[in-house]
Structure formats: structure tokens, C-alpha cells
Coordinates of C-alpha atoms and ligand atoms in Angstrom, one line a residue:
M1 CA -0.1 0.4 0.1
Q2 CA 2.8 2.4 0.6
N3 CA 3.3 3.8 -3.1
R4 CA 0.2 3.9 -4.2
F5 CA -0.9 7.3 -3.0
S6 CA 1.5 9.9 -4.5
R7 CA 1.2 13.2 -2.8
V8 CA -1.3 15.5 -4.0
R9 CA 1.2 18.3 -2.3
S10 CA 4.9 19.3 -1.2
T11 CA 4.0 20.0 2.4
Y12 CA 1.9 19.1 4.9
L13 CA -2.0 21.1 5.7
P14 CA -2.4 20.9 8.7
Y15 CA -6.5 20.2 9.9
G16 CA -6.0 23.5 12.1
R17 CA -3.7 26.6 12.8
Q18 CA -4.1 30.2 13.3
W19 CA -3.6 32.7 10.7
I20 CA -1.1 35.3 13.0
D21 CA -0.6 39.6 10.7
E22 CA 1.8 42.2 11.8
E23 CA -0.8 43.6 13.5
D24 CA -1.6 41.0 16.0
I25 CA 2.6 40.7 16.0
A26 CA 2.7 44.5 16.9
A27 CA -0.2 44.3 19.8
V28 CA 2.7 41.7 21.5
A29 CA 4.8 43.2 21.4
D30 CA 3.0 47.0 22.6
V31 CA 2.6 44.6 26.3
L32 CA 5.5 44.0 26.5
H33 CA 6.7 47.7 26.8
G34 CA 4.1 48.0 28.8
D35 CA 3.4 48.2 32.4
Y36 CA 1.4 45.0 33.3
L37 CA 2.3 41.2 31.5
T38 CA -0.9 40.0 33.7
T39 CA -3.4 41.4 35.2
G40 CA -3.5 45.0 33.8
P41 CA -5.9 46.1 31.2
Y42 CA -5.9 44.2 28.4
I43 CA -7.7 41.9 30.2
S44 CA -11.2 43.8 30.6
E45 CA -10.4 45.2 27.6
F46 CA -11.0 41.8 25.9
E47 CA -13.4 40.7 27.9
Q48 CA -15.8 43.0 27.3
A49 CA -14.7 42.4 23.4
V50 CA -15.7 39.0 24.0
A51 CA -19.3 39.7 25.6
Q52 CA -20.0 42.0 23.3
Y53 CA -18.9 39.9 20.6
V54 CA -21.5 37.7 21.5
G55 CA -24.3 39.8 22.9
A56 CA -23.7 38.3 27.3
K57 CA -23.6 40.2 30.3
Y58 CA -20.7 39.5 31.1
A59 CA -16.8 37.8 30.6
V60 CA -14.3 36.1 32.2
A61 CA -11.2 35.4 31.2
F62 CA -8.9 32.0 31.9
S63 CA -5.9 30.2 31.0
N64 CA -7.3 27.9 29.0
G65 CA -10.7 26.3 28.4
T66 CA -10.9 23.4 30.3
A67 CA -9.3 26.1 33.8
A68 CA -12.7 27.9 32.0
L69 CA -15.3 24.8 32.7
H70 CA -13.2 24.2 36.1
G71 CA -14.0 28.0 37.2
A72 CA -18.1 27.1 35.7
C73 CA -19.0 23.7 37.3
F74 CA -16.9 25.2 40.8
A75 CA -19.6 28.2 40.2
A76 CA -22.5 26.2 39.5
G77 CA -22.0 24.1 42.4
I78 CA -21.1 20.9 42.0
G79 CA -19.3 18.9 44.5
E80 CA -18.9 15.3 44.9
G81 CA -21.2 12.9 44.5
D82 CA -22.3 15.5 42.1
E83 CA -23.7 14.0 38.6
V84 CA -23.1 15.8 35.2
I85 CA -24.6 14.6 31.9
T86 CA -22.5 15.9 29.3
T87 CA -21.6 14.1 25.5
P88 CA -18.3 10.8 25.1
M89 CA -18.5 13.0 21.2
T90 CA -16.3 15.9 23.1
F91 CA -13.0 16.2 23.9
A92 CA -11.4 14.8 27.6
A93 CA -12.3 18.6 29.5
S94 CA -15.5 18.5 29.2
A95 CA -16.4 15.9 31.0
N96 CA -12.8 16.3 33.4
C97 CA -13.8 19.3 34.7
V98 CA -16.5 17.7 36.4
L99 CA -13.4 14.6 37.8
Y100 CA -12.0 18.3 39.2
Q101 CA -14.6 19.1 41.3
G102 CA -15.4 14.8 42.6
G103 CA -18.6 15.6 40.3
T104 CA -19.2 12.1 38.7
P105 CA -20.0 12.7 34.6
I106 CA -22.8 11.2 33.1
F107 CA -22.2 9.9 28.9
V108 CA -25.9 10.2 27.1
D109 CA -25.7 9.4 23.3
I110 CA -25.8 11.9 19.8
D111 CA -28.1 12.5 17.8
A112 CA -26.8 10.4 14.7
R113 CA -27.3 12.7 12.5
T114 CA -25.9 16.2 14.5
Y115 CA -23.8 14.2 16.7
N116 CA -24.4 15.8 19.9
I117 CA -26.0 15.4 21.7
D118 CA -29.4 13.6 21.9
P119 CA -32.0 16.0 23.8
E120 CA -34.8 13.7 23.6
K121 CA -32.0 10.9 25.9
I122 CA -30.9 13.1 28.5
E123 CA -34.5 13.2 31.1
G124 CA -33.6 9.8 30.7
K125 CA -31.1 9.6 32.6
I126 CA -32.0 12.0 35.3
T127 CA -31.9 12.3 39.2
N128 CA -31.6 13.5 42.2
K129 CA -27.9 13.5 42.3
T130 CA -27.8 14.7 38.8
K131 CA -26.8 19.0 39.4
A132 CA -25.8 19.9 35.8
I133 CA -25.7 19.8 31.5
I134 CA -23.1 20.6 29.6
P135 CA -23.9 20.7 26.0
V136 CA -20.6 20.4 23.2
D137 CA -21.7 22.6 19.6
L138 CA -20.0 20.1 18.3
T139 CA -17.4 21.0 15.0
G140 CA -19.7 24.2 15.5
Q141 CA -22.5 23.1 15.0
P142 CA -24.3 24.5 18.3
A143 CA -26.4 21.8 20.1
E144 CA -30.6 21.6 20.2
L145 CA -30.0 24.6 23.2
D146 CA -34.3 24.9 23.4
C147 CA -34.6 21.7 24.8
I148 CA -31.6 21.9 27.4
S149 CA -32.5 24.3 28.4
E150 CA -36.2 23.3 28.8
I151 CA -35.2 19.9 30.6
A152 CA -32.7 21.8 32.4
K153 CA -35.7 24.8 33.5
Q154 CA -38.5 21.2 34.5
Y155 CA -35.5 19.9 36.7
N156 CA -33.4 22.9 38.5
L157 CA -30.1 22.0 36.0
V158 CA -27.3 24.6 35.0
V159 CA -27.3 24.7 31.9
I160 CA -22.5 25.0 31.5
E161 CA -22.8 25.8 27.0
D162 CA -18.9 23.9 26.0
A163 CA -19.0 25.5 22.5
A164 CA -15.4 25.9 22.8
H165 CA -16.1 25.2 18.0
A166 CA -19.0 27.2 18.2
L167 CA -18.0 31.2 18.3
G168 CA -19.4 32.4 15.8
A169 CA -22.4 30.3 15.7
T170 CA -25.8 31.2 16.1
Y171 CA -28.7 29.4 17.8
K172 CA -32.2 30.6 16.6
G173 CA -30.8 33.4 15.4
K174 CA -28.8 34.2 18.6
K175 CA -24.6 34.2 19.3
V176 CA -24.1 31.1 21.0
G177 CA -22.6 32.7 24.6
S178 CA -26.0 34.3 24.7
I179 CA -27.5 31.5 25.4
S180 CA -26.8 29.6 28.3
D181 CA -26.7 29.7 31.7
M182 CA -22.2 29.9 31.6
T183 CA -21.0 29.0 27.9
M184 CA -16.9 28.3 27.3
F185 CA -15.5 29.3 24.5
S186 CA -11.3 27.9 23.8
F187 CA -9.0 30.3 22.0
H188 CA -6.2 27.3 22.0
P189 CA -4.5 28.5 17.9
V190 CA -6.5 25.6 16.2
K191 CA -9.7 27.7 17.1
H192 CA -11.3 30.3 16.0
I193 CA -9.2 33.2 17.2
T194 CA -6.2 32.7 19.1
S195 CA -4.7 34.3 22.1
G196 CA -1.7 31.2 22.6
E197 CA -4.0 29.4 25.6
G198 CA -6.8 31.3 26.9
G199 CA -10.6 30.4 27.6
I200 CA -13.4 33.0 28.3
I201 CA -16.7 31.8 29.9
T202 CA -19.4 33.8 29.0
V203 CA -22.3 34.7 31.2
N204 CA -25.3 36.6 32.1
N205 CA -25.8 35.9 36.2
E206 CA -23.9 38.0 38.3
E207 CA -23.9 36.1 41.2
Y208 CA -21.9 33.1 38.2
Y209 CA -19.6 36.0 37.2
E210 CA -18.4 37.0 40.7
K211 CA -17.5 33.8 41.7
L212 CA -16.2 32.7 37.9
L213 CA -13.5 35.3 39.1
Q214 CA -12.4 34.6 42.7
F215 CA -11.9 30.9 41.4
R216 CA -9.8 32.5 39.0
S217 CA -7.5 33.4 41.6
H218 CA -7.6 31.6 44.6
G219 CA -10.8 32.3 46.2
I220 CA -9.5 35.5 46.9
T221 CA -11.2 39.0 46.9
R222 CA -10.1 42.5 48.0
E223 CA -13.5 43.5 47.6
Q224 CA -14.3 45.3 51.0
N225 CA -18.7 45.0 50.4
K226 CA -17.0 41.0 50.7
L227 CA -14.4 41.2 53.5
K228 CA -15.6 39.6 56.3
E229 CA -12.3 41.3 58.2
Y230 CA -10.7 44.5 57.4
H231 CA -6.6 44.5 59.1
G232 CA -5.0 48.1 56.9
P233 CA -5.1 48.4 52.7
W234 CA -3.7 45.7 52.0
Y235 CA -5.7 43.7 53.6
Y236 CA -6.9 40.4 51.4
E237 CA -9.1 38.0 51.9
M238 CA -9.1 33.7 50.7
Q239 CA -12.5 32.8 51.2
F240 CA -12.4 29.4 49.6
L241 CA -10.2 27.5 47.9
G242 CA -9.3 28.6 44.2
Y243 CA -6.9 28.1 42.0
N244 CA -4.1 30.3 39.4
Y245 CA -6.7 30.9 36.4
R246 CA -6.0 34.2 35.2
M247 CA -4.7 34.9 31.9
T248 CA -1.8 37.4 31.3
D249 CA -2.1 40.8 29.0
I250 CA -0.2 39.6 26.8
Q251 CA -2.5 36.9 26.1
A252 CA -5.3 39.3 26.0
A253 CA -3.9 42.0 23.7
L254 CA -3.4 39.3 21.5
G255 CA -7.0 37.9 21.8
I256 CA -8.3 41.0 21.5
S257 CA -6.0 41.9 17.4
Q258 CA -7.7 39.1 16.7
L259 CA -10.8 39.5 17.4
K260 CA -11.3 41.9 15.0
K261 CA -10.9 40.0 12.4
I262 CA -13.8 37.0 13.5
D263 CA -16.2 38.6 11.0
K264 CA -13.0 37.3 7.8
F265 CA -12.2 34.4 9.5
I266 CA -16.3 32.8 9.4
E267 CA -16.9 34.1 6.5
L268 CA -14.0 31.9 5.0
R269 CA -14.5 28.5 7.2
R270 CA -17.9 28.3 5.6
K271 CA -17.0 29.3 1.9
Y272 CA -14.1 26.2 2.3
A273 CA -16.6 23.7 4.2
A274 CA -19.5 24.7 1.0
M275 CA -16.9 23.7 -1.3
Y276 CA -16.5 19.9 0.5
N277 CA -19.9 19.8 0.5
K278 CA -20.7 20.7 -2.8
A279 CA -17.4 18.9 -3.6
F280 CA -19.2 15.1 -1.6
Q281 CA -22.3 15.8 -1.5
A282 CA -23.3 13.2 -5.0
M283 CA -19.7 10.8 -3.6
D284 CA -21.1 7.5 -2.8
G285 CA -18.7 6.3 0.4
V286 CA -19.1 9.9 2.0
I287 CA -21.4 11.0 3.9
I288 CA -22.0 15.2 4.4
P289 CA -22.1 17.1 8.1
F290 CA -25.8 18.1 8.3
Q291 CA -26.8 20.7 9.0
H292 CA -29.8 21.2 11.5
E293 CA -32.1 24.0 10.2
D294 CA -31.9 25.8 14.3
G295 CA -28.7 26.8 14.2
E296 CA -25.4 28.2 11.7
S297 CA -22.3 26.5 12.1
S298 CA -19.5 28.6 12.8
W299 CA -17.5 25.5 11.3
H300 CA -14.7 24.8 13.7
L301 CA -14.6 21.4 12.1
Y302 CA -15.3 19.3 8.7
I303 CA -15.5 16.2 9.3
I304 CA -17.0 13.5 7.1
R305 CA -18.5 10.2 7.9
L306 CA -17.9 6.9 5.7
N307 CA -19.9 4.5 4.9
L308 CA -18.3 2.4 5.5
E309 CA -20.5 -0.7 3.6
K310 CA -19.9 1.0 0.7
L311 CA -15.8 0.8 1.2
T312 CA -13.4 -1.8 1.0
V313 CA -11.2 -1.5 3.9
S314 CA -11.5 0.6 7.3
R315 CA -11.5 4.4 9.1
R316 CA -8.6 3.8 9.6
E317 CA -6.6 2.0 5.9
I318 CA -8.5 5.2 4.5
F319 CA -7.2 7.6 6.6
E320 CA -3.3 6.1 6.7
V321 CA -4.0 7.0 2.8
L322 CA -5.2 10.4 3.3
Q323 CA -1.7 11.3 5.4
Q324 CA 1.2 9.6 2.6
Q325 CA -0.8 12.6 0.1
N326 CA 0.2 14.9 3.0
I327 CA -3.7 15.7 3.6
G328 CA -3.8 16.8 8.0
V329 CA -6.8 14.3 8.7
N330 CA -7.3 13.9 12.4
V331 CA -10.1 12.1 14.4
H332 CA -13.1 13.8 16.3
Y333 CA -12.9 12.2 18.8
I334 CA -12.2 9.4 20.2
P335 CA -15.7 8.3 23.0
V336 CA -14.0 10.0 26.1
Y337 CA -15.7 7.0 28.5
L338 CA -13.5 4.4 25.9
Q339 CA -10.4 6.3 26.7
P340 CA -8.4 4.3 30.0
Y341 CA -8.7 6.7 33.2
Y342 CA -12.4 6.2 32.7
Q343 CA -13.0 3.1 31.6
Q344 CA -10.5 2.2 35.0
L345 CA -13.0 4.6 36.9
G346 CA -15.7 1.9 36.1
Y347 CA -17.3 3.0 32.8
Q348 CA -18.9 0.3 30.4
K349 CA -18.6 0.1 27.0
R350 CA -21.4 0.5 24.8
I351 CA -23.0 3.1 26.3
C352 CA -22.9 5.4 24.0
P353 CA -23.7 3.0 20.2
K354 CA -24.3 5.7 18.4
G355 CA -21.3 7.7 19.0
E356 CA -18.9 4.5 19.2
Q357 CA -20.1 3.7 15.5
L358 CA -19.8 7.7 14.2
Y359 CA -15.7 7.2 15.7
E360 CA -16.0 4.2 13.4
E361 CA -16.5 6.6 10.5
M362 CA -15.3 10.0 11.0
I363 CA -12.7 11.8 9.6
T364 CA -11.8 15.6 10.5
L365 CA -10.3 17.6 6.7
P366 CA -8.3 20.6 7.3
L367 CA -10.1 24.0 7.7
F368 CA -9.4 26.6 8.9
P369 CA -9.5 30.4 7.5
A370 CA -5.3 30.9 6.4
M371 CA -5.5 28.4 4.0
S372 CA -6.5 28.9 0.0
E373 CA -9.1 28.0 -2.0
E374 CA -6.2 25.6 -4.2
D375 CA -5.6 23.6 -0.7
V376 CA -9.0 23.2 -0.2
N377 CA -9.0 21.8 -3.7
D378 CA -6.3 19.5 -2.6
V379 CA -7.9 17.8 0.6
I380 CA -11.1 17.7 -3.0
K381 CA -8.7 16.1 -4.9
A382 CA -7.3 13.1 -2.2
V383 CA -10.7 12.6 -0.4
K384 CA -12.1 11.5 -4.0
R385 CA -9.4 9.6 -5.1
T386 CA -9.4 7.3 -1.9
I387 CA -12.4 7.0 -2.6
D388 CA -13.2 5.7 -5.7
Y389 CA -10.0 3.2 -5.6
Y390 CA -11.7 2.3 -2.4
K391 CA -15.4 1.7 -3.5
R392 CA -17.0 -1.2 -3.5
Ligands
PLP401 C1 -9.7 22.8 22.3 C2 -11.7 22.6 23.5 C3 -11.9 22.2 24.7 C4 -10.0 22.4 26.1 O1 -10.3 23.9 25.3 P1 -8.8 24.3 25.7 O2 -8.4 25.5 25.7 O3 -7.8 23.6 25.3 O4 -8.1 24.0 27.8 C5 -12.2 21.6 26.1 N1 -13.6 21.2 24.5 C6 -13.2 21.1 23.3 C7 -14.8 20.8 22.5 C8 -12.3 21.8 23.0 O5 -12.8 21.7 20.9

């Protein structure tokens, strides 16, 4: 099989990467010349810019998206023995944040069309220990947020939306980030905008907002009206066990500069996704991503699903052959509960059969704004000739 497919291009095309321009570099250099490297004026400027962009009242920046999810679980009051419902088709962080708080993630299977959590299966998993739901907007397509928030209201649960993939997506005309109780975005370099590492929670509830701020910095406050004692002007209080999850001003300045380009970034992602859709929609052996009418995706990922009955090999061969051709394919994701750590905790295999089946059939194709139309066409060419070759 080694030399069956020549490379479609001379350089390796990754599945995602950042787009940094001279303005971004100047913004970061500016901070380095200034007084603050960590918490300074750019943090609140970035928070306000993100809050305004998504239409939320507040935003709290964190050192990364995972820390932000941890903060949200804390603010939601998740503790020892509490259960939190989430999807297996996500990055481990969406469930790990529950474990950090001593809670138990409960995995609910996906809707086989959208690959997002199936809202109809949520109620069956609610017990008197359930405290929250963490839906994930996989690939940038919003989960069924109305159904989820209705269930949450009925059972008094907090909704923490993992929108690491969905900055700029809309649901029923509203921007993701303004809908759930708390929404997390990540600024890892493969995501829509980057701050190097970075994450944020957008939130409308003031009580959550204040808890998030304090959690981000050791559980410490200096706010006069919150202090239990007062020893003098130096005085601060650590009132609960928080962490050092602060973002730096360096990161925030980069984030601010990147956010100015979000419309262009999303436009390009949508354009390239449309090119893939057009190229693959009539192809036997490949299923293009279904889009729910309630949402408009911001296209973090483009995932094709293989129709293995129409192919002579498994996903693994197709994947390897695409890599051979210099196409940086990936798989998002291995169902979280299949990870050895989760297996060791006692999670059974097969608890989410639709997620596991999807896992066997999915391949993520390169998609990022800094790629060119020529790059997109290289991917299309490689996928077409690979699928044609392995057609039954
Ligand atoms: C990227 C990502 C995270 C975590 O974000 P980090 O900033 O890398 O910590 C969480 N959930 C999902 C679905 C992600 O893709």
C-alpha cells in the first residue's frame, strides 16, 4: 500500500492552525513594552469585547478553556457526588472539569445526524444527584439548546455550554454565548481566534460572574463589601479554594487583535465548508455533515463520515492513505469514556453506541481560514481519488 498514492502536494496541510498577522504581533509587542504583563487593562478590554460580540452581560477570561470549564463547574456548585450530563463525542476536558470538582460525568448518546447530544435521551439519565448539563457544540454546530434549557429548567439544572468550537455560531438567530447559563470558549491556536492558550466564560448571572472572578485567582477577594474582616489597606481574604487560572495581558492583547478579524475568519471557514459540501455531496461512500435548521455553524471542524458498506477498507486505511498524500486528517473524537482513565473509573463500553459507531467512521478534514482555495482543492482531490479507489 506504501506507494499507491503519491502526494497531492509537497507540504503537509494540518487540520487546523492559527492566522497571525503583523497587527497581532504589534499588539503583543505593545504589552511587552508596557507596565503589566499579567492582569492589566487588556484583560477587561478583552472580556468586554467578547461579551459584546456574543451578546452576554459579562465574560471572565481564564488561562485556557479547560480552566474556564472548571470555573464554571465550581460556580454552578458542582461538588462531591453530583452528576453532570454530557456527550461522549468531545474533548476530554468537557468531562474532566466535572471530575475536578469531585462530580461524576454521565454520558448521553448523540443524535446520529448532528453528532451532538441527543436531547431526547437526557431525561432518562436525570437522577436526584444531577446538577448540570454540559452540551458541546461539536464542529461549531450548536446543540439543541432550547430543548436542553427546557429540561434544565424543569429539573433545576445549570447549563454549561462547551462552545470551544462555536465562537460566532448562531442558534435561532442568537449568538452562541448569550443563551446558556454559562458558555465556554477556547482560544487554543486551532480554534476560531487564538490567544496562545486561553479561554473564557460568558455569563449573564451576576452571582456566577463574581464566583468565576474569585475562583480564577485563588478564591481571593479584595472587595470591601465581601470581606469578613479588615486589617488595613493591604488586607485581602481567601474565602474558598480557588486556583491561579488567570490569563495574561499578553494573551488578552492578542485575543483583542484576533477578535477584530472574526467575521473574516468565519466567512472563510463557511466558504471552504461549502466547497467541501459541494464536492462530496453526491459521492458514494462519504456522508457530509448534516446541519440542523435551528443553528448556523461557525465551522470549527469539517467532519466526513464514511459509509463503510460502500468501501472495501476501514476508516484507518482511508485515514492513513490521506496522510500519505500530505493531507493532515484527524479524528474528533475518541468517545471520552473509552479512554483508559475513564475505563479504570468503571465506565462500561457500549454505553453510547451511536457515538461509538460514529467514532469508527469519522475523519476530520483540514479547515482553517489561513488555508487557500488551492489547499481546499488539494483535500478534495485526495479524498475523491482515495474513495474512488476503495469503492466497493
Ligand atoms: C479545545 C477544547 C476544549 C479545551 O480548551 P483548552 O483551551 O484547550 O483548554 C474543551 N472542549 C472542547 C470541545 C475543545 O475543543
